[in-house]
Coordinates of C-alpha atoms in Angstrom, one line a residue:
Chain M
M1 CA 9.6 -25.3 15.1
I2 CA 8.6 -22.5 12.7
A3 CA 5.2 -20.8 12.7
L4 CA 2.9 -20.3 9.8
I5 CA 0.8 -17.3 9.0
I6 CA -2.1 -17.5 6.5
V7 CA -3.0 -14.2 4.8
S8 CA -6.2 -14.1 2.6
H9 CA -8.5 -11.4 1.4
C10 CA -11.3 -13.4 3.1
H11 CA -11.5 -14.0 6.9
D12 CA -13.2 -17.3 6.4
I13 CA -10.6 -18.6 4.0
A14 CA -7.8 -17.7 6.3
E15 CA -9.5 -19.4 9.3
G16 CA -10.5 -22.4 7.2
V17 CA -7.0 -22.9 5.8
C18 CA -5.6 -22.8 9.4
R19 CA -8.2 -25.4 10.5
L20 CA -7.5 -27.7 7.5
A21 CA -3.8 -27.5 7.9
G22 CA -4.0 -27.9 11.7
E23 CA -5.9 -31.1 11.2
M24 CA -3.1 -32.7 9.2
T25 CA -0.5 -32.8 11.8
Q26 CA 0.0 -35.0 14.9
T27 CA 2.1 -32.3 16.7
P28 CA 0.4 -28.9 16.9
V29 CA 2.1 -26.3 14.7
P30 CA 1.8 -22.5 15.6
I31 CA -0.5 -21.2 12.9
A32 CA -2.5 -18.0 12.6
G33 CA -4.9 -16.8 10.0
V34 CA -5.3 -13.1 9.0
G35 CA -8.0 -12.3 6.6
G36 CA -10.4 -9.5 5.5
I37 CA -10.7 -6.2 7.1
V38 CA -13.3 -4.7 9.5
D39 CA -15.0 -1.5 8.3
E40 CA -16.2 1.4 10.4
N41 CA -19.5 -0.3 11.0
G42 CA -17.8 -3.3 12.4
Q43 CA -18.6 -5.4 9.3
R44 CA -16.1 -7.8 7.8
Q45 CA -15.1 -6.9 4.3
I46 CA -12.9 -8.5 1.7
G47 CA -9.4 -7.0 1.9
T48 CA -6.1 -7.2 3.8
D49 CA -4.6 -5.3 6.7
A50 CA -0.8 -5.1 7.0
T51 CA -1.0 -4.2 10.7
A52 CA -3.0 -7.3 11.4
V53 CA -0.4 -9.4 9.6
L54 CA 2.3 -7.7 11.7
E55 CA 0.3 -8.5 14.9
A56 CA 0.0 -12.2 13.9
I57 CA 3.7 -12.5 13.2
E58 CA 4.5 -11.0 16.6
S59 CA 2.0 -13.2 18.5
C60 CA 3.1 -16.4 16.7
W61 CA 6.8 -15.5 16.7
R62 CA 9.2 -18.4 16.8
P63 CA 13.0 -17.9 16.7
A64 CA 13.2 -20.7 14.0
G65 CA 11.2 -18.4 11.7
V66 CA 7.8 -17.6 10.3
L67 CA 6.5 -18.7 6.9
I68 CA 3.8 -16.5 5.5
L69 CA 1.4 -17.9 2.9
V70 CA -0.7 -15.5 0.9
D71 CA -3.5 -15.6 -1.6
L72 CA -3.0 -12.8 -4.1
G73 CA -2.7 -9.0 -4.9
S74 CA -2.8 -6.9 -1.8
A75 CA -2.2 -9.9 0.5
I76 CA 1.3 -10.0 -0.9
L77 CA 1.7 -6.2 -0.5
S78 CA 0.3 -6.3 3.0
A79 CA 2.7 -9.1 4.0
E80 CA 5.6 -7.2 2.5
T81 CA 4.5 -4.1 4.4
A82 CA 4.3 -6.0 7.7
L83 CA 7.9 -7.3 7.1
E84 CA 9.0 -3.7 6.5
L85 CA 7.6 -2.7 9.9
L86 CA 9.3 -5.5 11.8
P87 CA 12.7 -5.1 13.4
D88 CA 15.6 -6.3 11.2
E89 CA 16.5 -9.3 13.2
Q90 CA 12.9 -10.6 13.1
R91 CA 12.4 -9.7 9.4
E92 CA 15.4 -11.9 8.5
R93 CA 13.6 -14.9 9.9
C94 CA 10.4 -14.4 8.0
L95 CA 9.7 -15.6 4.5
I96 CA 6.7 -14.9 2.1
S97 CA 6.0 -18.1 0.2
N98 CA 5.2 -18.6 -3.5
A99 CA 3.2 -21.7 -2.5
P100 CA -0.5 -22.0 -3.4
L101 CA -2.4 -21.1 -0.3
V102 CA -4.4 -24.2 0.6
E103 CA -2.2 -27.0 -0.7
G104 CA 0.9 -25.1 0.4
A105 CA -0.4 -24.6 3.9
V106 CA -1.2 -28.3 4.3
V107 CA 2.3 -29.3 3.2
A108 CA 3.9 -26.5 5.2
A109 CA 2.1 -27.6 8.4
L110 CA 3.3 -31.2 7.9
E111 CA 6.9 -30.2 7.2
A112 CA 6.9 -27.7 10.1
S113 CA 5.5 -30.3 12.5
L114 CA 8.5 -32.5 11.7
G115 CA 10.8 -29.7 12.9
H116 CA 12.2 -28.8 9.5
S117 CA 13.8 -25.4 8.8
L118 CA 12.1 -22.3 7.5
E119 CA 13.8 -22.7 4.1
D120 CA 13.0 -26.5 3.8
V121 CA 9.4 -26.0 4.8
N122 CA 9.0 -23.3 2.2
R123 CA 10.8 -25.4 -0.5
A124 CA 8.3 -28.3 0.1
A125 CA 5.3 -25.9 0.1
E126 CA 6.4 -24.2 -3.1
A127 CA 7.0 -27.6 -4.8
V128 CA 3.2 -28.2 -4.6
R129 CA 2.8 -25.8 -7.4
N130 CA 4.0 -28.4 -9.8
L131 CA 1.8 -31.3 -8.7
D132 CA -1.0 -32.4 -11.0
K133 CA -4.3 -33.0 -9.2
V134 CA -5.8 -35.1 -12.0
L135 CA -3.7 -37.4 -14.2
R136 CA -4.7 -37.2 -17.8
Chain Q
M1 CA 14.1 32.0 -1.8
S2 CA 10.7 30.6 -1.2
Q3 CA 9.3 30.2 2.3
D4 CA 9.4 26.9 4.1
I5 CA 6.4 24.6 3.9
T6 CA 4.9 24.1 7.3
L7 CA 3.4 21.2 9.3
A8 CA 0.0 23.0 9.1
Q9 CA 0.2 23.0 5.3
F10 CA 1.0 19.2 5.3
R11 CA -2.0 18.6 7.5
R12 CA -4.1 20.7 5.1
W13 CA -2.7 18.6 2.2
L14 CA -3.8 15.4 3.7
S15 CA -7.2 16.8 4.6
L16 CA -7.7 18.0 1.0
F17 CA -6.6 14.7 -0.4
A18 CA -9.1 12.9 1.8
E19 CA -11.9 15.3 0.7
Q20 CA -11.0 15.0 -2.9
V21 CA -11.0 11.2 -2.9
Q22 CA -14.3 11.1 -1.2
E23 CA -15.8 13.6 -3.7
Q24 CA -14.6 11.4 -6.5
V25 CA -15.6 8.0 -5.0
D26 CA -18.1 7.3 -7.8
L27 CA -15.6 8.0 -10.5
L28 CA -12.9 5.8 -8.9
T29 CA -15.5 3.0 -8.6
E30 CA -16.5 3.4 -12.2
L31 CA -12.9 3.4 -13.4
D32 CA -12.1 0.3 -11.4
A33 CA -15.3 -1.5 -12.5
A34 CA -14.0 -1.2 -16.1
I35 CA -10.6 -2.9 -15.5
G36 CA -10.5 -4.1 -11.9
D37 CA -12.8 -5.4 -9.2
A38 CA -14.7 -2.1 -8.6
D39 CA -13.5 -1.8 -5.0
H40 CA -10.9 1.1 -5.4
G41 CA -13.5 3.8 -4.6
A42 CA -14.9 2.1 -1.6
N43 CA -11.5 1.1 -0.3
M44 CA -10.1 4.6 -0.7
Q45 CA -13.2 6.1 0.9
R46 CA -12.9 3.9 3.9
G47 CA -9.2 4.8 4.3
M48 CA -9.8 8.5 3.8
R49 CA -12.6 8.7 6.4
K50 CA -10.2 7.3 8.9
V51 CA -7.5 9.7 7.8
Q52 CA -9.9 12.6 8.4
E53 CA -10.7 11.2 11.8
R54 CA -7.0 11.0 12.6
L55 CA -6.4 14.5 11.4
Q56 CA -9.1 15.8 13.9
D57 CA -6.9 14.5 16.7
P58 CA -3.5 16.4 16.7
T59 CA -2.1 14.1 19.4
A60 CA -2.7 11.0 17.2
T61 CA -0.7 12.5 14.3
G62 CA 2.3 13.9 16.2
G63 CA 4.0 17.3 16.3
D64 CA 6.3 16.8 13.3
I65 CA 5.9 16.0 9.6
G66 CA 7.6 12.5 10.0
S67 CA 5.1 11.5 12.8
L68 CA 2.2 12.9 10.8
F69 CA 3.2 10.9 7.7
R70 CA 3.8 7.7 9.7
S71 CA 0.4 8.0 11.4
I72 CA -1.3 8.5 8.0
A73 CA 0.7 5.5 6.5
M74 CA -0.4 3.2 9.3
T75 CA -4.0 4.4 8.9
L76 CA -4.0 3.6 5.2
I77 CA -2.3 0.2 5.4
S78 CA -4.8 -0.9 8.1
T79 CA -8.0 0.4 6.6
V80 CA -7.9 0.6 2.8
G81 CA -7.9 -3.2 2.4
G82 CA -6.8 -3.3 -1.3
A83 CA -3.4 -2.7 -2.9
A84 CA -3.7 1.0 -2.6
G85 CA -3.3 0.8 1.2
P86 CA 0.2 -0.7 1.2
L87 CA 1.1 1.5 -1.8
F88 CA 0.0 4.9 -0.5
G89 CA 1.3 3.6 2.9
A90 CA 4.8 3.0 1.3
F91 CA 4.7 6.5 -0.1
F92 CA 4.1 8.1 3.3
L93 CA 6.4 5.7 5.2
R94 CA 9.4 6.4 2.9
A95 CA 8.7 10.2 2.7
A96 CA 8.5 10.3 6.5
K97 CA 12.1 9.0 6.9
D98 CA 13.5 12.3 5.5
V99 CA 11.6 14.6 7.9
D100 CA 11.6 13.1 11.4
G101 CA 11.4 15.8 14.1
T102 CA 10.9 18.5 11.4
D103 CA 8.0 20.9 11.4
A104 CA 8.9 22.8 8.2
V105 CA 10.7 21.9 5.0
S106 CA 12.2 23.8 2.0
L107 CA 10.9 23.1 -1.5
E108 CA 14.1 21.2 -2.1
Q109 CA 13.4 18.9 0.9
L110 CA 9.8 18.5 -0.3
A111 CA 11.1 17.3 -3.7
A112 CA 13.4 14.8 -1.9
M113 CA 10.4 13.6 0.2
F114 CA 8.4 13.0 -3.0
R115 CA 11.3 11.1 -4.6
S116 CA 11.6 8.9 -1.5
G117 CA 7.9 8.3 -1.5
L118 CA 7.9 7.4 -5.2
E119 CA 10.7 4.9 -4.6
G120 CA 8.7 3.4 -1.8
V121 CA 5.7 2.8 -4.1
Q122 CA 8.0 1.5 -6.9
Q123 CA 9.7 -0.9 -4.5
R124 CA 6.4 -2.2 -3.0
G125 CA 4.5 -2.5 -6.2
K126 CA 7.4 -3.4 -8.4
A127 CA 5.9 -1.3 -11.2
Q128 CA 7.7 0.8 -13.7
I129 CA 6.4 3.7 -15.7
E130 CA 4.0 2.9 -18.6
E131 CA 2.5 -0.1 -16.8
K132 CA -0.8 1.6 -16.1
T133 CA -0.4 2.2 -12.4
M134 CA -0.1 5.0 -9.8
I135 CA 3.5 5.3 -11.0
D136 CA 2.3 6.9 -14.3
A137 CA 1.0 9.9 -12.4
L138 CA 3.5 10.0 -9.5
Q139 CA 6.8 9.7 -11.4
P140 CA 6.2 12.5 -13.9
A141 CA 5.0 14.7 -11.0
V142 CA 8.2 14.0 -9.0
E143 CA 10.4 14.6 -12.1
A144 CA 8.6 17.9 -12.9
L145 CA 8.9 19.0 -9.3
E146 CA 12.7 18.2 -9.3
A147 CA 13.1 20.1 -12.6
A148 CA 11.2 23.1 -11.3
V149 CA 13.4 23.2 -8.1
A150 CA 16.5 23.1 -10.3
E151 CA 15.1 26.0 -12.3
G152 CA 14.6 28.0 -9.0
L153 CA 10.8 28.3 -9.3
D154 CA 8.8 29.0 -6.1
A155 CA 6.6 26.4 -4.4
A156 CA 3.4 27.5 -6.1
A157 CA 4.9 27.4 -9.6
A158 CA 6.8 24.2 -9.0
L159 CA 3.8 22.3 -7.6
D160 CA 1.7 23.6 -10.5
R161 CA 4.3 22.0 -12.9
A162 CA 4.0 18.7 -10.9
L163 CA 0.2 18.9 -11.0
E164 CA 0.2 19.3 -14.8
A165 CA 2.7 16.4 -15.2
A166 CA 0.5 14.2 -13.0
R167 CA -2.6 15.1 -15.0
R168 CA -0.9 14.2 -18.3
G169 CA 0.4 11.0 -16.8
M170 CA -3.0 10.1 -15.4
L171 CA -4.7 10.7 -18.8
H172 CA -2.0 8.8 -20.6
T173 CA -2.8 5.6 -18.7
A174 CA -5.9 5.3 -20.9
E175 CA -3.6 4.5 -23.8
L176 CA -1.7 1.9 -21.9
Q177 CA -2.1 -1.9 -21.4
A178 CA -1.9 -3.0 -17.8
S179 CA 0.8 -5.4 -16.8
K180 CA 0.4 -5.1 -13.0
G181 CA -2.5 -5.9 -10.7
R182 CA -6.0 -7.2 -11.4
A183 CA -6.2 -5.2 -14.7
S184 CA -3.3 -7.2 -16.2
Y185 CA -5.6 -10.2 -16.5
L186 CA -7.5 -8.2 -19.2
G187 CA -4.5 -7.8 -21.4
P188 CA -5.2 -5.6 -24.4
R189 CA -8.8 -5.1 -23.2
S190 CA -7.4 -2.8 -20.5
I191 CA -6.5 -0.2 -23.1
G192 CA -9.0 2.7 -23.4
H193 CA -9.6 2.9 -19.7
Q194 CA -8.0 5.4 -17.3
D195 CA -6.3 3.7 -14.4
P196 CA -8.0 4.2 -11.0
G197 CA -4.8 4.1 -9.0
A198 CA -3.2 6.7 -11.3
T199 CA -6.3 8.8 -10.7
S200 CA -6.0 8.6 -6.9
A201 CA -2.3 9.4 -7.2
F202 CA -3.3 12.5 -9.3
Y203 CA -5.6 13.7 -6.4
L204 CA -2.6 13.3 -4.1
I205 CA -0.6 15.7 -6.3
Q206 CA -3.5 18.0 -6.9
S207 CA -4.2 18.4 -3.2
A208 CA -0.4 18.9 -2.6
A209 CA -0.4 21.8 -5.2
A210 CA -3.4 23.4 -3.5
A211 CA -2.1 23.1 0.1
L212 CA 1.7 23.2 -0.1
G213 CA 2.1 25.7 -2.9
R214 CA 0.0 28.5 -1.3
Q215 CA 1.0 29.4 2.2
A216 CA -1.4 32.2 2.7
Q217 CA -4.5 30.1 2.0
A218 CA -3.2 27.3 4.3
E219 CA -2.7 29.7 7.1
E220 CA -6.2 31.2 6.7
S221 CA -8.0 27.9 6.8

């Protein structure tokens, strides 16, 4: 089974998306949220930390691969930076998804729980971009 | 032939860069409030405080230029929080690759480090020149440095050329429309405002000119 990493600027969003996606599957899926940064006063701030993304990938590591879902801006740059810092053989089994964060994570968790491959899980998660929420 | 640029001068460069950014935090915030989300000043300040802390501890930053740069890169990518963290991080990570185990470099090697650093930023941010980003200050500076090296100028003169090119590039961003980052959402309304990232990148070059171009000063301090 692959693992999922949720990267957001906001700690609560990352944790919340993990919780939501985790509720959707019967088989538990390895999933970790990385969000926000901690400033010099120990306060949580909006932002992203590439070294925290790297640690999450390492702690959730699965040989089948790791799919990384991101919100926007520096979350993407931090995820890319984390991949650059990984050894080559691990980097090759990681993928940053173009999927929307919340809907993509729910679909990715379901697909991952069924044991689908990294590429297939990502394809399903990215396909969510084209789904209408309201029919008009 | 100009003298080599030493590890002590590189440490001085980073320290000056951190000081300069912190002195200009209000300006960076103001520039980012106009076209971004007003966090560039605070983000850079947080990162630079940590950089200064790291520089106080020589064991944490290593005994060669490559280790120093890697340490600074890791500090920035873990503390800045915004896009500037991974982007400045990419600059130092790439530049570090050329100088592992080295404690002094020639001006030619410095120009090559800057080129590698610029390529790191370009690759990470996927920005080209004229897109109202850090690249608009960095790329002209690197090109000016390379041209000055080819002309055989000494470090002080070459870095002054780079500084002037970075300044012109930074000021030119006010005329550009953003197509990368948060400012791109503003479309044509981003025109008329100087880019905060290009401004930070200018401070990187300005502090380099002050610390790397003048050995005597660096040794005294």
